[in-house]
mmCIF file with all atom_site columns, C-alpha atoms in Angstrom:
data_model
loop_
_atom_site.group_PDB
_atom_site.id
_atom_site.type_symbol
_atom_site.label_atom_id
_atom_site.label_alt_id
_atom_site.label_comp_id
_atom_site.label_asym_id
_atom_site.label_entity_id
_atom_site.label_seq_id
_atom_site.pdbx_PDB_ins_code
_atom_site.Cartn_x
_atom_site.Cartn_y
_atom_site.Cartn_z
_atom_site.occupancy
_atom_site.B_iso_or_equiv
_atom_site.pdbx_formal_charge
_atom_site.auth_seq_id
_atom_site.auth_comp_id
_atom_site.auth_asym_id
_atom_site.auth_atom_id
_atom_site.pdbx_PDB_model_num
ATOM 1   C CA . MET A 1 1   ? 32.917 -58.264 51.787 1.00 39.00 ? 1   MET A CA 1
ATOM 2   C CA . ALA A 1 2   ? 36.703 -58.357 50.806 1.00 46.00 ? 2   ALA A CA 1
ATOM 3   C CA . ARG A 1 3   ? 38.717 -59.083 54.082 1.00 54.00 ? 3   ARG A CA 1
ATOM 4   C CA . LEU A 1 4   ? 41.835 -61.058 55.027 1.00 55.00 ? 4   LEU A CA 1
ATOM 5   C CA . ASP A 1 5   ? 39.716 -64.391 55.237 1.00 55.00 ? 5   ASP A CA 1
ATOM 6   C CA . SER A 1 6   ? 41.320 -67.695 56.030 1.00 58.00 ? 6   SER A CA 1
ATOM 7   C CA . ARG A 1 7   ? 42.078 -68.677 52.589 1.00 58.00 ? 7   ARG A CA 1
ATOM 8   C CA . ASN A 1 8   ? 44.138 -65.912 52.189 1.00 60.00 ? 8   ASN A CA 1
ATOM 9   C CA . LEU A 1 9   ? 45.634 -66.139 55.005 1.00 64.00 ? 9   LEU A CA 1
ATOM 10  C CA . LYS A 1 10  ? 46.629 -69.806 53.777 1.00 69.00 ? 10  LYS A CA 1
ATOM 11  C CA . GLY A 1 11  ? 48.346 -68.536 50.435 1.00 64.00 ? 11  GLY A CA 1
ATOM 12  C CA . LEU A 1 12  ? 50.557 -65.824 52.773 1.00 66.00 ? 12  LEU A CA 1
ATOM 13  C CA . ILE A 1 13  ? 51.528 -68.957 54.936 1.00 72.00 ? 13  ILE A CA 1
ATOM 14  C CA . VAL A 1 14  ? 52.510 -70.626 51.551 1.00 74.00 ? 14  VAL A CA 1
ATOM 15  C CA . ALA A 1 15  ? 54.295 -67.011 49.781 1.00 68.00 ? 15  ALA A CA 1
ATOM 16  C CA . VAL A 1 16  ? 56.231 -67.242 53.141 1.00 70.00 ? 16  VAL A CA 1
ATOM 17  C CA . LEU A 1 17  ? 57.784 -70.922 53.322 1.00 76.00 ? 17  LEU A CA 1
ATOM 18  C CA . ALA A 1 18  ? 58.362 -70.728 49.816 1.00 74.00 ? 18  ALA A CA 1
ATOM 19  C CA . ALA A 1 19  ? 60.654 -67.889 50.334 1.00 70.00 ? 19  ALA A CA 1
ATOM 20  C CA . TRP A 1 20  ? 62.190 -69.294 53.094 1.00 72.00 ? 20  TRP A CA 1
ATOM 21  C CA . PHE A 1 21  ? 63.024 -72.484 51.527 1.00 79.00 ? 21  PHE A CA 1
ATOM 22  C CA . LEU A 1 22  ? 64.123 -70.767 48.083 1.00 78.00 ? 22  LEU A CA 1
ATOM 23  C CA . TRP A 1 23  ? 65.509 -67.516 49.751 1.00 72.00 ? 23  TRP A CA 1
ATOM 24  C CA . GLU A 1 24  ? 68.967 -68.187 47.908 1.00 75.00 ? 24  GLU A CA 1
ATOM 25  C CA . THR A 1 25  ? 67.426 -69.164 44.448 1.00 82.00 ? 25  THR A CA 1
ATOM 26  C CA . PRO A 1 26  ? 67.103 -66.829 41.677 1.00 86.00 ? 26  PRO A CA 1
ATOM 27  C CA . LEU A 1 27  ? 63.275 -67.032 41.706 1.00 81.00 ? 27  LEU A CA 1
ATOM 28  C CA . VAL A 1 28  ? 63.249 -65.439 45.237 1.00 82.00 ? 28  VAL A CA 1
ATOM 29  C CA . TYR A 1 29  ? 65.873 -62.816 43.920 1.00 87.00 ? 29  TYR A CA 1
ATOM 30  C CA . PRO A 1 30  ? 63.341 -59.512 43.609 1.00 87.00 ? 30  PRO A CA 1
ATOM 31  C CA . VAL A 1 31  ? 62.098 -60.081 46.869 1.00 83.00 ? 31  VAL A CA 1
ATOM 32  C CA . ARG A 1 32  ? 65.481 -59.919 48.618 1.00 85.00 ? 32  ARG A CA 1
ATOM 33  C CA . LEU A 1 33  ? 66.409 -56.676 46.941 1.00 91.00 ? 33  LEU A CA 1
ATOM 34  C CA . PHE A 1 34  ? 63.095 -55.200 48.031 1.00 90.00 ? 34  PHE A CA 1
ATOM 35  C CA . SER A 1 35  ? 63.592 -56.547 51.491 1.00 87.00 ? 35  SER A CA 1
ATOM 36  C CA . THR A 1 36  ? 67.040 -55.105 51.951 1.00 90.00 ? 36  THR A CA 1
ATOM 37  C CA . MET A 1 37  ? 65.907 -51.680 50.493 1.00 93.00 ? 37  MET A CA 1
ATOM 38  C CA . CYS A 1 38  ? 63.591 -51.998 53.305 1.00 91.00 ? 38  CYS A CA 1
ATOM 39  C CA . HIS A 1 39  ? 65.780 -52.593 55.756 1.00 90.00 ? 39  HIS A CA 1
ATOM 40  C CA . GLU A 1 40  ? 68.318 -49.816 54.774 1.00 93.00 ? 40  GLU A CA 1
ATOM 41  C CA . SER A 1 41  ? 65.856 -47.619 54.644 1.00 94.00 ? 41  SER A CA 1
ATOM 42  C CA . GLY A 1 42  ? 64.875 -48.808 58.297 1.00 93.00 ? 42  GLY A CA 1
ATOM 43  C CA . HIS A 1 43  ? 68.259 -47.594 59.090 1.00 94.00 ? 43  HIS A CA 1
ATOM 44  C CA . ALA A 1 44  ? 67.842 -43.963 57.163 1.00 96.00 ? 44  ALA A CA 1
ATOM 45  C CA . LEU A 1 45  ? 64.410 -43.423 58.496 1.00 95.00 ? 45  LEU A CA 1
ATOM 46  C CA . ALA A 1 46  ? 65.955 -44.386 62.058 1.00 95.00 ? 46  ALA A CA 1
ATOM 47  C CA . ALA A 1 47  ? 68.550 -42.160 61.621 1.00 96.00 ? 47  ALA A CA 1
ATOM 48  C CA . LEU A 1 48  ? 66.418 -38.873 60.571 1.00 96.00 ? 48  LEU A CA 1
ATOM 49  C CA . ALA A 1 49  ? 63.503 -39.992 63.489 1.00 95.00 ? 49  ALA A CA 1
ATOM 50  C CA . THR A 1 50  ? 66.810 -39.534 66.329 1.00 96.00 ? 50  THR A CA 1
ATOM 51  C CA . GLY A 1 51  ? 67.993 -36.251 64.733 1.00 96.00 ? 51  GLY A CA 1
ATOM 52  C CA . GLY A 1 52  ? 70.645 -37.650 62.777 1.00 96.00 ? 52  GLY A CA 1
ATOM 53  C CA . ARG A 1 53  ? 71.641 -37.593 59.062 1.00 96.00 ? 53  ARG A CA 1
ATOM 54  C CA . VAL A 1 54  ? 71.828 -39.917 56.157 1.00 97.00 ? 54  VAL A CA 1
ATOM 55  C CA . GLY A 1 55  ? 75.121 -39.852 53.648 1.00 96.00 ? 55  GLY A CA 1
ATOM 56  C CA . SER A 1 56  ? 73.643 -42.690 51.251 1.00 96.00 ? 56  SER A CA 1
ATOM 57  C CA . ILE A 1 57  ? 71.786 -45.635 50.877 1.00 96.00 ? 57  ILE A CA 1
ATOM 58  C CA . GLN A 1 58  ? 73.036 -48.649 48.939 1.00 95.00 ? 58  GLN A CA 1
ATOM 59  C CA . VAL A 1 59  ? 71.584 -52.097 47.851 1.00 95.00 ? 59  VAL A CA 1
ATOM 60  C CA . ALA A 1 60  ? 74.079 -54.300 46.185 1.00 92.00 ? 60  ALA A CA 1
ATOM 61  C CA . PRO A 1 61  ? 73.369 -57.191 43.429 1.00 92.00 ? 61  PRO A CA 1
ATOM 62  C CA . ASN A 1 62  ? 74.477 -59.772 45.580 1.00 88.00 ? 62  ASN A CA 1
ATOM 63  C CA . THR A 1 63  ? 71.457 -58.273 48.154 1.00 87.00 ? 63  THR A CA 1
ATOM 64  C CA . ALA A 1 64  ? 73.420 -57.015 50.536 1.00 86.00 ? 64  ALA A CA 1
ATOM 65  C CA . GLY A 1 65  ? 72.791 -53.322 51.671 1.00 90.00 ? 65  GLY A CA 1
ATOM 66  C CA . LEU A 1 66  ? 74.727 -50.410 53.670 1.00 92.00 ? 66  LEU A CA 1
ATOM 67  C CA . THR A 1 67  ? 73.327 -46.651 54.954 1.00 95.00 ? 67  THR A CA 1
ATOM 68  C CA . THR A 1 68  ? 75.868 -44.384 56.182 1.00 94.00 ? 68  THR A CA 1
ATOM 69  C CA . THR A 1 69  ? 74.580 -42.001 58.796 1.00 95.00 ? 69  THR A CA 1
ATOM 70  C CA . ALA A 1 70  ? 75.852 -39.583 61.188 1.00 94.00 ? 70  ALA A CA 1
ATOM 71  C CA . GLY A 1 71  ? 74.232 -38.549 64.364 1.00 93.00 ? 71  GLY A CA 1
ATOM 72  C CA . GLY A 1 72  ? 71.026 -39.968 66.140 1.00 94.00 ? 72  GLY A CA 1
ATOM 73  C CA . PHE A 1 73  ? 70.604 -42.625 68.554 1.00 94.00 ? 73  PHE A CA 1
ATOM 74  C CA . PRO A 1 74  ? 72.924 -45.466 67.814 1.00 92.00 ? 74  PRO A CA 1
ATOM 75  C CA . LEU A 1 75  ? 70.669 -48.134 69.224 1.00 90.00 ? 75  LEU A CA 1
ATOM 76  C CA . ALA A 1 76  ? 67.751 -46.973 67.208 1.00 92.00 ? 76  ALA A CA 1
ATOM 77  C CA . VAL A 1 77  ? 69.919 -46.314 63.915 1.00 94.00 ? 77  VAL A CA 1
ATOM 78  C CA . VAL A 1 78  ? 71.382 -49.996 64.061 1.00 92.00 ? 78  VAL A CA 1
ATOM 79  C CA . SER A 1 79  ? 67.858 -51.608 65.551 1.00 89.00 ? 79  SER A CA 1
ATOM 80  C CA . GLY A 1 80  ? 65.985 -49.665 62.746 1.00 90.00 ? 80  GLY A CA 1
ATOM 81  C CA . GLY A 1 81  ? 67.073 -52.045 59.585 1.00 89.00 ? 81  GLY A CA 1
ATOM 82  C CA . TYR A 1 82  ? 65.731 -55.243 61.405 1.00 85.00 ? 82  TYR A CA 1
ATOM 83  C CA . LEU A 1 83  ? 62.690 -54.086 63.288 1.00 87.00 ? 83  LEU A CA 1
ATOM 84  C CA . GLY A 1 84  ? 61.946 -51.228 61.076 1.00 86.00 ? 84  GLY A CA 1
ATOM 85  C CA . SER A 1 85  ? 61.223 -53.827 58.351 1.00 85.00 ? 85  SER A CA 1
ATOM 86  C CA . VAL A 1 86  ? 59.312 -55.765 60.697 1.00 86.00 ? 86  VAL A CA 1
ATOM 87  C CA . PHE A 1 87  ? 56.484 -52.422 61.557 1.00 86.00 ? 87  PHE A CA 1
ATOM 88  C CA . PHE A 1 88  ? 56.994 -51.243 58.546 1.00 83.00 ? 88  PHE A CA 1
ATOM 89  C CA . GLY A 1 89  ? 55.927 -55.005 56.681 1.00 86.00 ? 89  GLY A CA 1
ATOM 90  C CA . CYS A 1 90  ? 53.175 -54.933 59.670 1.00 87.00 ? 90  CYS A CA 1
ATOM 91  C CA . GLY A 1 91  ? 51.792 -51.600 58.931 1.00 88.00 ? 91  GLY A CA 1
ATOM 92  C CA . ILE A 1 92  ? 51.518 -52.797 55.194 1.00 89.00 ? 92  ILE A CA 1
ATOM 93  C CA . ILE A 1 93  ? 49.706 -55.864 56.136 1.00 84.00 ? 93  ILE A CA 1
ATOM 94  C CA . MET A 1 94  ? 47.757 -53.749 58.350 1.00 85.00 ? 94  MET A CA 1
ATOM 95  C CA . LEU A 1 95  ? 46.349 -51.015 55.698 1.00 86.00 ? 95  LEU A CA 1
ATOM 96  C CA . ALA A 1 96  ? 46.034 -53.375 52.887 1.00 82.00 ? 96  ALA A CA 1
ATOM 97  C CA . SER A 1 97  ? 44.077 -55.800 54.503 1.00 78.00 ? 97  SER A CA 1
ATOM 98  C CA . ASP A 1 98  ? 41.206 -53.526 53.602 1.00 78.00 ? 98  ASP A CA 1
ATOM 99  C CA . ARG A 1 99  ? 41.155 -53.464 49.486 1.00 78.00 ? 99  ARG A CA 1
ATOM 100 C CA . ARG A 1 100 ? 40.261 -49.931 49.585 1.00 82.00 ? 100 ARG A CA 1
ATOM 101 C CA . PHE A 1 101 ? 43.568 -48.566 50.692 1.00 87.00 ? 101 PHE A CA 1
ATOM 102 C CA . SER A 1 102 ? 45.718 -51.315 48.879 1.00 90.00 ? 102 SER A CA 1
ATOM 103 C CA . ARG A 1 103 ? 46.146 -48.878 46.283 1.00 92.00 ? 103 ARG A CA 1
ATOM 104 C CA . TYR A 1 104 ? 46.861 -46.583 48.467 1.00 94.00 ? 104 TYR A CA 1
ATOM 105 C CA . VAL A 1 105 ? 49.610 -48.652 50.224 1.00 94.00 ? 105 VAL A CA 1
ATOM 106 C CA . LEU A 1 106 ? 51.601 -49.522 47.187 1.00 95.00 ? 106 LEU A CA 1
ATOM 107 C CA . GLU A 1 107 ? 51.195 -46.059 45.647 1.00 95.00 ? 107 GLU A CA 1
ATOM 108 C CA . SER A 1 108 ? 53.067 -44.557 48.966 1.00 94.00 ? 108 SER A CA 1
ATOM 109 C CA . LEU A 1 109 ? 55.248 -47.413 49.066 1.00 93.00 ? 109 LEU A CA 1
ATOM 110 C CA . GLY A 1 110 ? 56.522 -46.299 45.263 1.00 96.00 ? 110 GLY A CA 1
ATOM 111 C CA . ALA A 1 111 ? 56.510 -43.074 46.466 1.00 96.00 ? 111 ALA A CA 1
ATOM 112 C CA . LEU A 1 112 ? 58.855 -43.716 49.403 1.00 95.00 ? 112 LEU A CA 1
ATOM 113 C CA . PHE A 1 113 ? 61.567 -45.626 47.283 1.00 96.00 ? 113 PHE A CA 1
ATOM 114 C CA . LEU A 1 114 ? 61.580 -42.604 44.790 1.00 97.00 ? 114 LEU A CA 1
ATOM 115 C CA . VAL A 1 115 ? 61.916 -39.946 47.325 1.00 97.00 ? 115 VAL A CA 1
ATOM 116 C CA . LEU A 1 116 ? 64.767 -42.168 49.045 1.00 96.00 ? 116 LEU A CA 1
ATOM 117 C CA . THR A 1 117 ? 66.428 -42.959 45.762 1.00 97.00 ? 117 THR A CA 1
ATOM 118 C CA . VAL A 1 118 ? 66.474 -39.643 44.492 1.00 98.00 ? 118 VAL A CA 1
ATOM 119 C CA . CYS A 1 119 ? 67.830 -38.347 48.003 1.00 97.00 ? 119 CYS A CA 1
ATOM 120 C CA . TYR A 1 120 ? 70.331 -41.112 48.833 1.00 97.00 ? 120 TYR A CA 1
ATOM 121 C CA . ALA A 1 121 ? 71.125 -43.559 46.411 1.00 96.00 ? 121 ALA A CA 1
ATOM 122 C CA . ARG A 1 122 ? 75.131 -42.843 45.326 1.00 94.00 ? 122 ARG A CA 1
ATOM 123 C CA . ASP A 1 123 ? 75.376 -45.651 43.244 1.00 95.00 ? 123 ASP A CA 1
ATOM 124 C CA . SER A 1 124 ? 74.164 -46.827 39.382 1.00 96.00 ? 124 SER A CA 1
ATOM 125 C CA . PHE A 1 125 ? 72.089 -50.145 40.710 1.00 97.00 ? 125 PHE A CA 1
ATOM 126 C CA . THR A 1 126 ? 70.757 -48.565 43.561 1.00 97.00 ? 126 THR A CA 1
ATOM 127 C CA . ALA A 1 127 ? 69.933 -45.938 41.694 1.00 97.00 ? 127 ALA A CA 1
ATOM 128 C CA . LEU A 1 128 ? 68.179 -47.680 38.614 1.00 97.00 ? 128 LEU A CA 1
ATOM 129 C CA . TYR A 1 129 ? 66.594 -50.199 41.177 1.00 96.00 ? 129 TYR A CA 1
ATOM 130 C CA . GLY A 1 130 ? 65.094 -47.782 43.273 1.00 96.00 ? 130 GLY A CA 1
ATOM 131 C CA . LEU A 1 131 ? 63.735 -45.801 40.812 1.00 97.00 ? 131 LEU A CA 1
ATOM 132 C CA . ALA A 1 132 ? 62.339 -49.172 38.074 1.00 97.00 ? 132 ALA A CA 1
ATOM 133 C CA . THR A 1 133 ? 60.866 -50.568 42.212 1.00 96.00 ? 133 THR A CA 1
ATOM 134 C CA . GLY A 1 134 ? 59.122 -47.304 43.129 1.00 97.00 ? 134 GLY A CA 1
ATOM 135 C CA . ILE A 1 135 ? 57.714 -46.660 39.615 1.00 97.00 ? 135 ILE A CA 1
ATOM 136 C CA . ALA A 1 136 ? 56.498 -50.198 39.345 1.00 96.00 ? 136 ALA A CA 1
ATOM 137 C CA . LEU A 1 137 ? 54.480 -49.979 42.783 1.00 96.00 ? 137 LEU A CA 1
ATOM 138 C CA . TRP A 1 138 ? 53.137 -46.760 41.864 1.00 96.00 ? 138 TRP A CA 1
ATOM 139 C CA . LYS A 1 139 ? 51.777 -48.170 38.391 1.00 96.00 ? 139 LYS A CA 1
ATOM 140 C CA . ILE A 1 140 ? 50.452 -51.215 40.042 1.00 95.00 ? 140 ILE A CA 1
ATOM 141 C CA . GLY A 1 141 ? 48.557 -49.153 42.776 1.00 94.00 ? 141 GLY A CA 1
ATOM 142 C CA . ARG A 1 142 ? 47.273 -46.853 39.622 1.00 93.00 ? 142 ARG A CA 1
ATOM 143 C CA . THR A 1 143 ? 46.391 -49.661 37.139 1.00 93.00 ? 143 THR A CA 1
ATOM 144 C CA . ALA A 1 144 ? 45.982 -53.019 38.776 1.00 92.00 ? 144 ALA A CA 1
ATOM 145 C CA . SER A 1 145 ? 42.715 -54.698 39.810 1.00 91.00 ? 145 SER A CA 1
ATOM 146 C CA . ALA A 1 146 ? 41.920 -54.551 43.335 1.00 88.00 ? 146 ALA A CA 1
ATOM 147 C CA . GLU A 1 147 ? 42.534 -58.231 43.899 1.00 86.00 ? 147 GLU A CA 1
ATOM 148 C CA . THR A 1 148 ? 46.070 -58.070 42.671 1.00 90.00 ? 148 THR A CA 1
ATOM 149 C CA . GLU A 1 149 ? 46.891 -54.658 44.615 1.00 91.00 ? 149 GLU A CA 1
ATOM 150 C CA . PHE A 1 150 ? 45.388 -56.578 47.686 1.00 87.00 ? 150 PHE A CA 1
ATOM 151 C CA . TYR A 1 151 ? 47.576 -59.674 46.989 1.00 85.00 ? 151 TYR A CA 1
ATOM 152 C CA . ILE A 1 152 ? 50.763 -57.692 45.969 1.00 89.00 ? 152 ILE A CA 1
ATOM 153 C CA . ALA A 1 153 ? 50.538 -55.541 48.960 1.00 90.00 ? 153 ALA A CA 1
ATOM 154 C CA . GLN A 1 154 ? 49.830 -58.174 51.624 1.00 84.00 ? 154 GLN A CA 1
ATOM 155 C CA . THR A 1 155 ? 52.525 -60.847 50.385 1.00 83.00 ? 155 THR A CA 1
ATOM 156 C CA . LEU A 1 156 ? 55.181 -57.674 50.272 1.00 87.00 ? 156 LEU A CA 1
ATOM 157 C CA . GLY A 1 157 ? 54.070 -56.872 53.958 1.00 85.00 ? 157 GLY A CA 1
ATOM 158 C CA . VAL A 1 158 ? 54.458 -60.439 55.119 1.00 79.00 ? 158 VAL A CA 1
ATOM 159 C CA . LEU A 1 159 ? 57.674 -60.735 53.414 1.00 79.00 ? 159 LEU A CA 1
ATOM 160 C CA . THR A 1 160 ? 59.191 -57.615 54.483 1.00 81.00 ? 160 THR A CA 1
ATOM 161 C CA . ALA A 1 161 ? 57.854 -58.371 58.606 1.00 78.00 ? 161 ALA A CA 1
ATOM 162 C CA . SER A 1 162 ? 59.581 -61.541 58.220 1.00 73.00 ? 162 SER A CA 1
ATOM 163 C CA . MET A 1 163 ? 62.754 -60.617 57.159 1.00 68.00 ? 163 MET A CA 1
ATOM 164 C CA . ALA A 1 164 ? 64.273 -60.815 60.433 1.00 62.00 ? 164 ALA A CA 1
ATOM 165 C CA . LEU A 1 165 ? 63.498 -64.589 60.727 1.00 66.00 ? 165 LEU A CA 1
ATOM 166 C CA . MET A 1 166 ? 65.008 -65.256 57.067 1.00 69.00 ? 166 MET A CA 1
ATOM 167 C CA . ASP A 1 167 ? 67.814 -63.179 57.955 1.00 65.00 ? 167 ASP A CA 1
ATOM 168 C CA . ILE A 1 168 ? 68.827 -65.029 61.377 1.00 62.00 ? 168 ILE A CA 1
ATOM 169 C CA . ARG A 1 169 ? 70.159 -67.702 59.751 1.00 61.00 ? 169 ARG A CA 1
ATOM 170 C CA . THR A 1 170 ? 73.527 -65.840 59.032 1.00 61.00 ? 170 THR A CA 1
ATOM 171 C CA . LEU A 1 171 ? 74.041 -65.759 62.816 1.00 55.00 ? 171 LEU A CA 1
ATOM 172 C CA . LEU A 1 172 ? 73.639 -69.941 63.158 1.00 53.00 ? 172 LEU A CA 1
ATOM 173 C CA . PRO A 1 173 ? 76.403 -72.284 63.402 1.00 44.00 ? 173 PRO A CA 1
ATOM 174 C CA . GLY A 1 174 ? 77.655 -73.395 60.094 1.00 49.00 ? 174 GLY A CA 1
ATOM 175 C CA . ALA A 1 175 ? 76.026 -70.026 58.400 1.00 50.00 ? 175 ALA A CA 1
ATOM 176 C CA . GLY A 1 176 ? 79.344 -69.510 57.103 1.00 47.00 ? 176 GLY A CA 1
ATOM 177 C CA . ILE A 1 177 ? 80.750 -65.673 56.331 1.00 44.00 ? 177 ILE A CA 1
ATOM 178 C CA . LEU A 1 178 ? 78.525 -63.011 55.548 1.00 48.00 ? 178 LEU A CA 1
ATOM 179 C CA . VAL A 1 179 ? 79.357 -61.378 52.539 1.00 47.00 ? 179 VAL A CA 1
ATOM 180 C CA . GLY A 1 180 ? 78.914 -57.690 52.355 1.00 52.00 ? 180 GLY A CA 1
ATOM 181 C CA . VAL A 1 181 ? 78.616 -54.924 49.740 1.00 58.00 ? 181 VAL A CA 1
ATOM 182 C CA . GLY A 1 182 ? 81.307 -55.412 47.135 1.00 50.00 ? 182 GLY A CA 1
ATOM 183 C CA . GLY A 1 183 ? 81.885 -58.814 47.933 1.00 48.00 ? 183 GLY A CA 1
ATOM 184 C CA . ALA A 1 184 ? 84.012 -58.217 50.901 1.00 52.00 ? 184 ALA A CA 1
ATOM 185 C CA . PRO A 1 185 ? 83.032 -60.171 54.722 1.00 53.00 ? 185 PRO A CA 1
ATOM 186 C CA . GLY A 1 186 ? 80.221 -57.927 56.138 1.00 66.00 ? 186 GLY A CA 1
ATOM 187 C CA . VAL A 1 187 ? 79.635 -57.353 60.057 1.00 76.00 ? 187 VAL A CA 1
ATOM 188 C CA . THR A 1 188 ? 75.488 -58.016 60.577 1.00 79.00 ? 188 THR A CA 1
ATOM 189 C CA . ASP A 1 189 ? 73.384 -55.336 62.603 1.00 85.00 ? 189 ASP A CA 1
ATOM 190 C CA . ALA A 1 190 ? 73.441 -57.859 65.623 1.00 83.00 ? 190 ALA A CA 1
ATOM 191 C CA . GLN A 1 191 ? 77.422 -58.047 65.902 1.00 84.00 ? 191 GLN A CA 1
ATOM 192 C CA . GLN A 1 192 ? 77.408 -53.977 65.536 1.00 88.00 ? 192 GLN A CA 1
ATOM 193 C CA . LEU A 1 193 ? 75.281 -53.910 68.449 1.00 89.00 ? 193 LEU A CA 1
ATOM 194 C CA . ALA A 1 194 ? 77.123 -56.500 70.318 1.00 89.00 ? 194 ALA A CA 1
ATOM 195 C CA . ARG A 1 195 ? 80.220 -54.446 69.765 1.00 91.00 ? 195 ARG A CA 1
ATOM 196 C CA . MET A 1 196 ? 78.415 -51.184 70.990 1.00 91.00 ? 196 MET A CA 1
ATOM 197 C CA . THR A 1 197 ? 76.625 -53.327 74.234 1.00 92.00 ? 197 THR A CA 1
ATOM 198 C CA . HIS A 1 198 ? 79.154 -56.416 74.680 1.00 92.00 ? 198 HIS A CA 1
ATOM 199 C CA . ILE A 1 199 ? 75.485 -58.522 74.474 1.00 92.00 ? 199 ILE A CA 1
ATOM 200 C CA . PRO A 1 200 ? 75.864 -61.647 72.364 1.00 89.00 ? 200 PRO A CA 1
ATOM 201 C CA . ALA A 1 201 ? 74.965 -60.718 68.869 1.00 83.00 ? 201 ALA A CA 1
ATOM 202 C CA . THR A 1 202 ? 72.633 -63.956 68.915 1.00 82.00 ? 202 THR A CA 1
ATOM 203 C CA . PHE A 1 203 ? 70.750 -62.568 71.738 1.00 87.00 ? 203 PHE A CA 1
ATOM 204 C CA . TRP A 1 204 ? 69.884 -59.626 69.254 1.00 86.00 ? 204 TRP A CA 1
ATOM 205 C CA . ALA A 1 205 ? 68.735 -61.431 66.313 1.00 81.00 ? 205 ALA A CA 1
ATOM 206 C CA . LEU A 1 206 ? 66.890 -63.792 68.896 1.00 83.00 ? 206 LEU A CA 1
ATOM 207 C CA . LEU A 1 207 ? 65.229 -60.818 70.054 1.00 86.00 ? 207 LEU A CA 1
ATOM 208 C CA . TRP A 1 208 ? 64.323 -59.324 66.780 1.00 82.00 ? 208 TRP A CA 1
ATOM 209 C CA . ALA A 1 209 ? 63.048 -62.762 65.259 1.00 80.00 ? 209 ALA A CA 1
ATOM 210 C CA . ALA A 1 210 ? 60.813 -62.815 68.132 1.00 85.00 ? 210 ALA A CA 1
ATOM 211 C CA . ILE A 1 211 ? 59.431 -59.144 68.019 1.00 84.00 ? 211 ILE A CA 1
ATOM 212 C CA . SER A 1 212 ? 59.097 -60.258 64.285 1.00 80.00 ? 212 SER A CA 1
ATOM 213 C CA . LEU A 1 213 ? 57.020 -63.458 64.841 1.00 81.00 ? 213 LEU A CA 1
ATOM 214 C CA . GLY A 1 214 ? 54.976 -61.746 67.689 1.00 86.00 ? 214 GLY A CA 1
ATOM 215 C CA . ALA A 1 215 ? 54.159 -58.504 65.577 1.00 84.00 ? 215 ALA A CA 1
ATOM 216 C CA . VAL A 1 216 ? 53.566 -60.439 62.662 1.00 77.00 ? 216 VAL A CA 1
ATOM 217 C CA . PHE A 1 217 ? 51.201 -62.546 64.782 1.00 82.00 ? 217 PHE A CA 1
ATOM 218 C CA . TRP A 1 218 ? 49.192 -60.165 66.416 1.00 85.00 ? 218 TRP A CA 1
ATOM 219 C CA . VAL A 1 219 ? 48.849 -57.909 62.776 1.00 82.00 ? 219 VAL A CA 1
ATOM 220 C CA . LEU A 1 220 ? 47.605 -61.293 61.091 1.00 75.00 ? 220 LEU A CA 1
ATOM 221 C CA . ARG A 1 221 ? 45.127 -61.837 64.103 1.00 78.00 ? 221 ARG A CA 1
ATOM 222 C CA . ARG A 1 222 ? 43.677 -58.429 64.105 1.00 78.00 ? 222 ARG A CA 1
ATOM 223 C CA . SER A 1 223 ? 43.276 -58.367 60.051 1.00 70.00 ? 223 SER A CA 1
ATOM 224 C CA . LEU A 1 224 ? 41.445 -61.406 60.292 1.00 68.00 ? 224 LEU A CA 1
ATOM 225 C CA . ASP A 1 225 ? 38.926 -60.041 62.902 1.00 66.00 ? 225 ASP A CA 1
ATOM 226 C CA . ARG A 1 226 ? 38.386 -56.728 61.002 1.00 59.00 ? 226 ARG A CA 1
ATOM 227 C CA . ARG A 1 227 ? 35.929 -55.975 58.204 1.00 45.00 ? 227 ARG A CA 1
ATOM 228 C CA . ALA A 1 228 ? 37.226 -54.505 55.194 1.00 45.00 ? 228 ALA A CA 1
ATOM 229 C CA . GLY A 1 229 ? 36.473 -53.558 52.038 1.00 45.00 ? 229 GLY A CA 1
ATOM 230 C CA . SER A 1 230 ? 33.584 -53.297 50.140 1.00 40.00 ? 230 SER A CA 1
ATOM 231 C CA . MET A 1 231 ? 33.989 -55.728 46.705 1.00 41.00 ? 231 MET A CA 1
ATOM 232 C CA . GLU A 1 232 ? 32.671 -59.325 46.774 1.00 41.00 ? 232 GLU A CA 1
ATOM 233 C CA . ILE A 1 233 ? 34.829 -62.001 46.129 1.00 41.00 ? 233 ILE A CA 1
#
């Protein structure tokens, strides 16, 4: 039966390690843009879920991102980027572990990107990227083979859920200055929470990293034990 087995898990681990060590190279650039889009979408969805409004979502060519919101619960909105990415990625892993659902996961993901782009993109790069990615994901879900859909969905899920771990390096000693949208010095979500709560940014970054690790480990364990799909491999 088609399932997330140990062989598939090894492939996903290799993908995550490759992304970690090649994070600053052009090879991983599309994945970084995807992660940024998921991160900013997390802020937007957290604002909407807590009664706030979204002004805009921006994904910059340098892979920085910015989401403007009003209202909502500030702690949830600020945390929504990292934690939203983690839980969003884990949801993809869980649902797509059954190859019968991989197609619907990609189609739904593409539709979500299209809706958020149409509603909240205010610059040409974000609009072009969001529309192109949304259409591509939807098209893959409609036309690709079940195996291709499975590996694409699983890889995107794991990399998205691991984003907090990859971005934590920006808070480590010697990481340098974070570059934000437009090339100006940026402020991390952890630094924003530090200003709001007077708890050091490193604490928030490590907390998000721990949650990310725990969530990914739990989901992979669940997926490995779960019977899924009907296609023989």
